């Protein structure tokens, strides 16, 4: 194979002087560069620790909103309790806060399971606050149950029909409606058994939007729902929308 002999260059005095000064400069500044390197490394380590701490404390938007909502409802429950004590009503019934199941597309609390969670967890937090104020546990739980309840809007729950899918693709629209009404009644039973109900908005619809129809004009099983609640001893308020 072809080979090349190494080429050696003879440096001039000027070039040698330049190389000598360059070497001296590098030796002098070596400590400075090492210091900068060390400082940059420490800064990076601190940033990494800060990032890890932020990761540990990070919560989702849903968790943050739910925490704030529960705290707000618990405090409103205490305010309702105090208002009830300060203003005795002729009916003998006190004031309570009652979050409502909203439209399905409007966010958390629209589904019955979420509404039950909001009420029960708000009651738990209110009871804890009252215990810290000197109430005994049983008294605190009783006050929370009395002053935080749920508003059940029949039409809003009926709007879930828009999202009710057929398990059987060959299911007719009429049969799909029957299956939905069964689901509707199961939710009514669930709400009643949970012990959170305090107020009911009675309105009918076909389930495709917010129509605020008088009971009987739509397709929802309102008669069955109201009769079930009365049979189970529901004593809260009801109103027609």
PDB file of C-alpha atoms in Angstrom:
ATOM      1  CA  UNK A   1       0.000   0.000   0.000  1.00  0.00           C
ATOM      2  CA  UNK A   2       0.977   3.598  -0.553  1.00  0.00           C
ATOM      3  CA  UNK A   3       2.359   5.300   2.541  1.00  0.00           C
ATOM      4  CA  UNK A   4       3.269   8.845   3.351  1.00  0.00           C
ATOM      5  CA  UNK A   5       6.097   9.866   5.516  1.00  0.00           C
ATOM      6  CA  UNK A   6       5.053  12.285   8.288  1.00  0.00           C
ATOM      7  CA  UNK A   7       5.828  15.900   7.536  1.00  0.00           C
ATOM      8  CA  UNK A   8       7.575  17.828  10.273  1.00  0.00           C
ATOM      9  CA  UNK A   9       7.365  21.574  10.234  1.00  0.00           C
ATOM     10  CA  UNK A  10      10.088  23.800  11.445  1.00  0.00           C
ATOM     11  CA  UNK A  11       8.410  26.610  13.447  1.00  0.00           C
ATOM     12  CA  UNK A  12       9.777  30.129  13.212  1.00  0.00           C
ATOM     13  CA  UNK A  13      10.680  32.032  16.354  1.00  0.00           C
ATOM     14  CA  UNK A  14       7.480  34.105  16.034  1.00  0.00           C
ATOM     15  CA  UNK A  15       5.307  30.996  15.852  1.00  0.00           C
ATOM     16  CA  UNK A  16       7.091  29.435  18.776  1.00  0.00           C
ATOM     17  CA  UNK A  17       6.575  32.576  20.828  1.00  0.00           C
ATOM     18  CA  UNK A  18       2.840  32.551  19.966  1.00  0.00           C
ATOM     19  CA  UNK A  19       2.504  28.907  20.977  1.00  0.00           C
ATOM     20  CA  UNK A  20       4.342  29.589  24.205  1.00  0.00           C
ATOM     21  CA  UNK A  21       2.040  32.479  25.101  1.00  0.00           C
ATOM     22  CA  UNK A  22      -1.021  30.443  24.182  1.00  0.00           C
ATOM     23  CA  UNK A  23       0.099  27.657  26.485  1.00  0.00           C
ATOM     24  CA  UNK A  24       0.730  30.097  29.320  1.00  0.00           C
ATOM     25  CA  UNK A  25      -2.731  31.647  28.823  1.00  0.00           C
ATOM     26  CA  UNK A  26      -4.416  28.256  28.909  1.00  0.00           C
ATOM     27  CA  UNK A  27      -2.578  27.322  32.098  1.00  0.00           C
ATOM     28  CA  UNK A  28      -3.581  30.615  33.746  1.00  0.00           C
ATOM     29  CA  UNK A  29      -7.247  30.397  32.743  1.00  0.00           C
ATOM     30  CA  UNK A  30      -7.624  26.688  33.430  1.00  0.00           C
ATOM     31  CA  UNK A  31      -8.768  27.355  36.993  1.00  0.00           C
ATOM     32  CA  UNK A  32     -11.301  29.926  35.840  1.00  0.00           C
ATOM     33  CA  UNK A  33     -12.864  27.554  33.356  1.00  0.00           C
ATOM     34  CA  UNK A  34     -12.960  24.810  35.969  1.00  0.00           C
ATOM     35  CA  UNK A  35     -14.722  27.212  38.348  1.00  0.00           C
ATOM     36  CA  UNK A  36     -17.320  28.153  35.715  1.00  0.00           C
ATOM     37  CA  UNK A  37     -17.805  24.484  34.923  1.00  0.00           C
ATOM     38  CA  UNK A  38     -18.325  23.646  38.603  1.00  0.00           C
ATOM     39  CA  UNK A  39     -20.790  26.532  39.088  1.00  0.00           C
ATOM     40  CA  UNK A  40     -22.761  25.551  35.981  1.00  0.00           C
ATOM     41  CA  UNK A  41     -22.948  21.960  37.216  1.00  0.00           C
ATOM     42  CA  UNK A  42     -24.218  23.050  40.647  1.00  0.00           C
ATOM     43  CA  UNK A  43     -26.823  25.285  39.036  1.00  0.00           C
ATOM     44  CA  UNK A  44     -28.014  22.442  36.824  1.00  0.00           C
ATOM     45  CA  UNK A  45     -28.266  20.142  39.866  1.00  0.00           C
ATOM     46  CA  UNK A  46     -30.334  22.761  41.746  1.00  0.00           C
ATOM     47  CA  UNK A  47     -32.656  23.202  38.759  1.00  0.00           C
ATOM     48  CA  UNK A  48     -33.076  19.433  38.557  1.00  0.00           C
ATOM     49  CA  UNK A  49     -33.996  19.211  42.256  1.00  0.00           C
ATOM     50  CA  UNK A  50     -36.446  22.079  41.846  1.00  0.00           C
ATOM     51  CA  UNK A  51     -38.038  20.337  38.863  1.00  0.00           C
ATOM     52  CA  UNK A  52     -38.354  17.067  40.817  1.00  0.00           C
ATOM     53  CA  UNK A  53     -40.039  18.938  43.680  1.00  0.00           C
ATOM     54  CA  UNK A  54     -42.471  20.568  41.251  1.00  0.00           C
ATOM     55  CA  UNK A  55     -43.281  17.159  39.784  1.00  0.00           C
ATOM     56  CA  UNK A  56     -44.117  15.799  43.237  1.00  0.00           C
ATOM     57  CA  UNK A  57     -46.402  18.746  43.998  1.00  0.00           C
ATOM     58  CA  UNK A  58     -48.002  18.822  40.568  1.00  0.00           C
ATOM     59  CA  UNK A  59     -51.750  18.105  40.381  1.00  0.00           C
ATOM     60  CA  UNK A  60     -54.097  17.981  37.438  1.00  0.00           C
ATOM     61  CA  UNK A  61     -56.533  20.734  36.573  1.00  0.00           C
ATOM     62  CA  UNK A  62     -59.383  18.401  37.555  1.00  0.00           C
ATOM     63  CA  UNK A  63     -57.848  17.673  40.970  1.00  0.00           C
ATOM     64  CA  UNK A  64     -57.258  21.364  41.647  1.00  0.00           C
ATOM     65  CA  UNK A  65     -60.800  22.343  40.630  1.00  0.00           C
ATOM     66  CA  UNK A  66     -62.349  19.512  42.657  1.00  0.00           C
ATOM     67  CA  UNK A  67     -60.340  20.455  45.757  1.00  0.00           C
ATOM     68  CA  UNK A  68     -61.425  24.087  45.450  1.00  0.00           C
ATOM     69  CA  UNK A  69     -65.061  23.093  44.863  1.00  0.00           C
ATOM     70  CA  UNK A  70     -65.152  20.804  47.891  1.00  0.00           C
ATOM     71  CA  UNK A  71     -63.627  23.478  50.097  1.00  0.00           C
ATOM     72  CA  UNK A  72     -66.115  26.073  48.814  1.00  0.00           C
ATOM     73  CA  UNK A  73     -69.145  23.823  49.338  1.00  0.00           C
ATOM     74  CA  UNK A  74     -67.975  22.897  52.835  1.00  0.00           C
ATOM     75  CA  UNK A  75     -67.606  26.560  53.772  1.00  0.00           C
ATOM     76  CA  UNK A  76     -70.983  27.419  52.234  1.00  0.00           C
ATOM     77  CA  UNK A  77     -72.467  24.609  54.323  1.00  0.00           C
ATOM     78  CA  UNK A  78     -71.082  26.234  57.468  1.00  0.00           C
ATOM     79  CA  UNK A  79     -72.460  29.603  56.339  1.00  0.00           C
ATOM     80  CA  UNK A  80     -75.865  27.976  55.751  1.00  0.00           C
ATOM     81  CA  UNK A  81     -75.740  26.422  59.217  1.00  0.00           C
ATOM     82  CA  UNK A  82     -75.019  29.778  60.824  1.00  0.00           C
ATOM     83  CA  UNK A  83     -77.723  31.487  58.775  1.00  0.00           C
ATOM     84  CA  UNK A  84     -80.178  28.812  59.918  1.00  0.00           C
ATOM     85  CA  UNK A  85     -79.255  29.381  63.559  1.00  0.00           C
ATOM     86  CA  UNK A  86     -79.532  33.156  63.216  1.00  0.00           C
ATOM     87  CA  UNK A  87     -82.816  33.154  61.293  1.00  0.00           C
ATOM     88  CA  UNK A  88     -85.198  30.518  62.563  1.00  0.00           C
ATOM     89  CA  UNK A  89     -87.726  29.726  59.832  1.00  0.00           C
ATOM     90  CA  UNK A  90     -91.406  29.175  60.551  1.00  0.00           C
ATOM     91  CA  UNK A  91     -91.207  25.859  58.725  1.00  0.00           C
ATOM     92  CA  UNK A  92     -88.554  24.713  61.141  1.00  0.00           C
ATOM     93  CA  UNK A  93     -86.303  23.805  58.222  1.00  0.00           C
ATOM     94  CA  UNK A  94     -82.870  25.280  57.915  1.00  0.00           C
ATOM     95  CA  UNK A  95     -80.919  26.678  54.991  1.00  0.00           C
ATOM     96  CA  UNK A  96     -78.693  24.393  52.957  1.00  0.00           C
ATOM     97  CA  UNK A  97     -76.445  24.616  49.911  1.00  0.00           C
ATOM     98  CA  UNK A  98     -77.468  22.277  47.079  1.00  0.00           C
ATOM     99  CA  UNK A  99     -75.183  21.845  44.050  1.00  0.00           C
ATOM    100  CA  UNK A 100     -77.082  20.697  40.967  1.00  0.00           C
ATOM    101  CA  UNK A 101     -76.331  18.173  38.254  1.00  0.00           C
ATOM    102  CA  UNK A 102     -75.618  20.418  35.284  1.00  0.00           C
ATOM    103  CA  UNK A 103     -75.639  19.729  31.524  1.00  0.00           C
ATOM    104  CA  UNK A 104     -73.430  16.735  30.571  1.00  0.00           C
ATOM    105  CA  UNK A 105     -71.149  18.963  28.485  1.00  0.00           C
ATOM    106  CA  UNK A 106     -70.729  21.568  31.228  1.00  0.00           C
ATOM    107  CA  UNK A 107     -68.259  19.672  33.366  1.00  0.00           C
ATOM    108  CA  UNK A 108     -67.800  17.845  36.639  1.00  0.00           C
ATOM    109  CA  UNK A 109     -70.903  17.183  38.716  1.00  0.00           C
ATOM    110  CA  UNK A 110     -73.221  16.554  35.791  1.00  0.00           C
ATOM    111  CA  UNK A 111     -73.138  12.782  36.217  1.00  0.00           C
ATOM    112  CA  UNK A 112     -75.005  11.382  39.269  1.00  0.00           C
ATOM    113  CA  UNK A 113     -71.852   9.623  40.530  1.00  0.00           C
ATOM    114  CA  UNK A 114     -69.960  12.933  40.476  1.00  0.00           C
ATOM    115  CA  UNK A 115     -72.815  14.793  42.175  1.00  0.00           C
ATOM    116  CA  UNK A 116     -72.900  12.222  44.968  1.00  0.00           C
ATOM    117  CA  UNK A 117     -69.137  12.540  45.379  1.00  0.00           C
ATOM    118  CA  UNK A 118     -69.307  16.345  45.557  1.00  0.00           C
ATOM    119  CA  UNK A 119     -71.943  16.265  48.291  1.00  0.00           C
ATOM    120  CA  UNK A 120     -70.440  13.457  50.382  1.00  0.00           C
ATOM    121  CA  UNK A 121     -66.876  14.759  50.278  1.00  0.00           C
ATOM    122  CA  UNK A 122     -68.038  18.326  50.974  1.00  0.00           C
ATOM    123  CA  UNK A 123     -69.915  17.004  53.993  1.00  0.00           C
ATOM    124  CA  UNK A 124     -66.780  15.213  55.206  1.00  0.00           C
ATOM    125  CA  UNK A 125     -64.697  18.377  54.926  1.00  0.00           C
ATOM    126  CA  UNK A 126     -67.369  20.493  56.629  1.00  0.00           C
ATOM    127  CA  UNK A 127     -67.552  17.995  59.489  1.00  0.00           C
ATOM    128  CA  UNK A 128     -63.771  18.134  59.914  1.00  0.00           C
ATOM    129  CA  UNK A 129     -63.881  21.931  60.050  1.00  0.00           C
ATOM    130  CA  UNK A 130     -66.627  21.828  62.689  1.00  0.00           C
ATOM    131  CA  UNK A 131     -64.693  19.293  64.790  1.00  0.00           C
ATOM    132  CA  UNK A 132     -61.754  21.695  64.749  1.00  0.00           C
ATOM    133  CA  UNK A 133     -64.148  24.351  66.053  1.00  0.00           C
ATOM    134  CA  UNK A 134     -65.175  22.193  69.018  1.00  0.00           C
ATOM    135  CA  UNK A 135     -68.118  20.144  67.722  1.00  0.00           C
ATOM    136  CA  UNK A 136     -68.189  16.449  68.552  1.00  0.00           C
ATOM    137  CA  UNK A 137     -67.987  14.046  65.628  1.00  0.00           C
ATOM    138  CA  UNK A 138     -71.650  13.007  65.567  1.00  0.00           C
ATOM    139  CA  UNK A 139     -72.894  16.574  65.847  1.00  0.00           C
ATOM    140  CA  UNK A 140     -70.521  17.739  63.105  1.00  0.00           C
ATOM    141  CA  UNK A 141     -71.645  14.969  60.729  1.00  0.00           C
ATOM    142  CA  UNK A 142     -75.308  15.726  61.423  1.00  0.00           C
ATOM    143  CA  UNK A 143     -74.842  19.438  60.711  1.00  0.00           C
ATOM    144  CA  UNK A 144     -72.964  18.691  57.475  1.00  0.00           C
ATOM    145  CA  UNK A 145     -75.712  16.335  56.309  1.00  0.00           C
ATOM    146  CA  UNK A 146     -78.383  18.916  57.108  1.00  0.00           C
ATOM    147  CA  UNK A 147     -76.718  21.841  55.359  1.00  0.00           C
ATOM    148  CA  UNK A 148     -75.127  20.277  52.256  1.00  0.00           C
ATOM    149  CA  UNK A 149     -77.474  18.413  49.925  1.00  0.00           C
ATOM    150  CA  UNK A 150     -77.948  17.859  46.189  1.00  0.00           C
ATOM    151  CA  UNK A 151     -80.354  19.322  43.677  1.00  0.00           C
ATOM    152  CA  UNK A 152     -81.488  16.684  41.200  1.00  0.00           C
ATOM    153  CA  UNK A 153     -82.617  18.110  37.856  1.00  0.00           C
ATOM    154  CA  UNK A 154     -84.517  15.457  35.903  1.00  0.00           C
ATOM    155  CA  UNK A 155     -84.134  17.138  32.525  1.00  0.00           C
ATOM    156  CA  UNK A 156     -80.389  17.625  32.913  1.00  0.00           C
ATOM    157  CA  UNK A 157     -79.979  13.925  33.591  1.00  0.00           C
ATOM    158  CA  UNK A 158     -82.232  13.208  30.617  1.00  0.00           C
ATOM    159  CA  UNK A 159     -79.719  15.029  28.409  1.00  0.00           C
ATOM    160  CA  UNK A 160     -77.383  12.065  28.865  1.00  0.00           C
ATOM    161  CA  UNK A 161     -79.545  10.404  26.221  1.00  0.00           C
ATOM    162  CA  UNK A 162     -77.377  12.202  23.635  1.00  0.00           C
ATOM    163  CA  UNK A 163     -74.425  10.081  24.790  1.00  0.00           C
ATOM    164  CA  UNK A 164     -76.300   6.832  25.381  1.00  0.00           C
ATOM    165  CA  UNK A 165     -74.822   4.292  22.962  1.00  0.00           C
ATOM    166  CA  UNK A 166     -76.464   1.183  21.628  1.00  0.00           C
ATOM    167  CA  UNK A 167     -74.826  -2.039  22.836  1.00  0.00           C
ATOM    168  CA  UNK A 168     -76.603  -3.686  19.945  1.00  0.00           C
ATOM    169  CA  UNK A 169     -76.160  -1.764  16.653  1.00  0.00           C
ATOM    170  CA  UNK A 170     -79.473  -3.209  15.437  1.00  0.00           C
ATOM    171  CA  UNK A 171     -81.371  -1.757  18.388  1.00  0.00           C
ATOM    172  CA  UNK A 172     -84.257   0.450  17.255  1.00  0.00           C
ATOM    173  CA  UNK A 173     -84.581   4.036  18.471  1.00  0.00           C
ATOM    174  CA  UNK A 174     -87.647   3.069  20.500  1.00  0.00           C
ATOM    175  CA  UNK A 175     -85.753   0.239  22.212  1.00  0.00           C
ATOM    176  CA  UNK A 176     -82.788   2.530  22.775  1.00  0.00           C
ATOM    177  CA  UNK A 177     -85.171   4.889  24.544  1.00  0.00           C
ATOM    178  CA  UNK A 178     -86.432   2.054  26.749  1.00  0.00           C
ATOM    179  CA  UNK A 179     -82.861   1.090  27.681  1.00  0.00           C
ATOM    180  CA  UNK A 180     -82.053   4.698  28.525  1.00  0.00           C
ATOM    181  CA  UNK A 181     -85.126   5.035  30.741  1.00  0.00           C
ATOM    182  CA  UNK A 182     -83.991   1.949  32.642  1.00  0.00           C
ATOM    183  CA  UNK A 183     -80.608   3.611  33.135  1.00  0.00           C
ATOM    184  CA  UNK A 184     -82.391   6.825  34.212  1.00  0.00           C
ATOM    185  CA  UNK A 185     -84.339   4.992  36.915  1.00  0.00           C
ATOM    186  CA  UNK A 186     -81.187   3.271  38.184  1.00  0.00           C
ATOM    187  CA  UNK A 187     -79.620   6.702  38.667  1.00  0.00           C
ATOM    188  CA  UNK A 188     -82.697   7.910  40.558  1.00  0.00           C
ATOM    189  CA  UNK A 189     -82.446   4.876  42.841  1.00  0.00           C
ATOM    190  CA  UNK A 190     -78.723   5.505  43.332  1.00  0.00           C
ATOM    191  CA  UNK A 191     -79.297   9.159  44.271  1.00  0.00           C
ATOM    192  CA  UNK A 192     -82.043   8.229  46.739  1.00  0.00           C
ATOM    193  CA  UNK A 193     -79.979   5.499  48.420  1.00  0.00           C
ATOM    194  CA  UNK A 194     -76.956   7.809  48.718  1.00  0.00           C
ATOM    195  CA  UNK A 195     -78.881  10.106  51.050  1.00  0.00           C
ATOM    196  CA  UNK A 196     -77.736  13.299  49.334  1.00  0.00           C
ATOM    197  CA  UNK A 197     -81.031  14.538  47.840  1.00  0.00           C
ATOM    198  CA  UNK A 198     -82.527  17.743  49.169  1.00  0.00           C
ATOM    199  CA  UNK A 199     -84.262  19.338  46.207  1.00  0.00           C
ATOM    200  CA  UNK A 200     -85.676  18.162  42.864  1.00  0.00           C
ATOM    201  CA  UNK A 201     -86.277  20.122  39.663  1.00  0.00           C
ATOM    202  CA  UNK A 202     -88.994  18.418  37.625  1.00  0.00           C
ATOM    203  CA  UNK A 203     -88.774  19.052  33.883  1.00  0.00           C
ATOM    204  CA  UNK A 204     -89.264  16.845  30.851  1.00  0.00           C
ATOM    205  CA  UNK A 205     -87.467  16.552  27.518  1.00  0.00           C
ATOM    206  CA  UNK A 206     -86.639  14.240  24.639  1.00  0.00           C
ATOM    207  CA  UNK A 207     -83.026  14.127  25.745  1.00  0.00           C
ATOM    208  CA  UNK A 208     -81.545  15.952  22.747  1.00  0.00           C
ATOM    209  CA  UNK A 209     -81.227  19.369  24.372  1.00  0.00           C
ATOM    210  CA  UNK A 210     -82.465  21.709  27.076  1.00  0.00           C
ATOM    211  CA  UNK A 211     -86.159  22.218  26.391  1.00  0.00           C
ATOM    212  CA  UNK A 212     -87.625  22.701  29.900  1.00  0.00           C
ATOM    213  CA  UNK A 213     -90.822  20.912  28.951  1.00  0.00           C
ATOM    214  CA  UNK A 214     -93.654  20.369  31.393  1.00  0.00           C
ATOM    215  CA  UNK A 215     -93.713  16.883  32.920  1.00  0.00           C
ATOM    216  CA  UNK A 216     -95.511  14.518  30.566  1.00  0.00           C
ATOM    217  CA  UNK A 217     -94.690  16.386  27.369  1.00  0.00           C
ATOM    218  CA  UNK A 218     -91.367  14.627  26.831  1.00  0.00           C
ATOM    219  CA  UNK A 219     -90.024  11.100  26.942  1.00  0.00           C
ATOM    220  CA  UNK A 220     -88.468  10.863  30.421  1.00  0.00           C
ATOM    221  CA  UNK A 221     -89.863   8.441  33.048  1.00  0.00           C
ATOM    222  CA  UNK A 222     -90.733  11.263  35.452  1.00  0.00           C
ATOM    223  CA  UNK A 223     -93.858   9.660  36.905  1.00  0.00           C
ATOM    224  CA  UNK A 224     -91.910   6.541  37.821  1.00  0.00           C
ATOM    225  CA  UNK A 225     -89.083   8.629  39.282  1.00  0.00           C
ATOM    226  CA  UNK A 226     -91.292  10.811  41.491  1.00  0.00           C
ATOM    227  CA  UNK A 227     -93.398   7.878  42.656  1.00  0.00           C
ATOM    228  CA  UNK A 228     -90.233   5.977  43.553  1.00  0.00           C
ATOM    229  CA  UNK A 229     -88.864   8.900  45.607  1.00  0.00           C
ATOM    230  CA  UNK A 230     -92.153   9.335  47.471  1.00  0.00           C
ATOM    231  CA  UNK A 231     -92.378   5.597  48.125  1.00  0.00           C
ATOM    232  CA  UNK A 232     -88.911   5.706  49.663  1.00  0.00           C
ATOM    233  CA  UNK A 233     -89.911   8.542  51.961  1.00  0.00           C
ATOM    234  CA  UNK A 234     -88.281  11.480  50.215  1.00  0.00           C
ATOM    235  CA  UNK A 235     -89.264  14.584  52.208  1.00  0.00           C
ATOM    236  CA  UNK A 236     -87.252  17.238  50.413  1.00  0.00           C
ATOM    237  CA  UNK A 237     -88.652  19.945  48.186  1.00  0.00           C
ATOM    238  CA  UNK A 238     -89.744  19.573  44.558  1.00  0.00           C
ATOM    239  CA  UNK A 239     -90.556  22.179  41.973  1.00  0.00           C
ATOM    240  CA  UNK A 240     -91.709  22.129  38.345  1.00  0.00           C
ATOM    241  CA  UNK A 241     -89.537  23.951  35.871  1.00  0.00           C
TER     242      UNK A 241
END
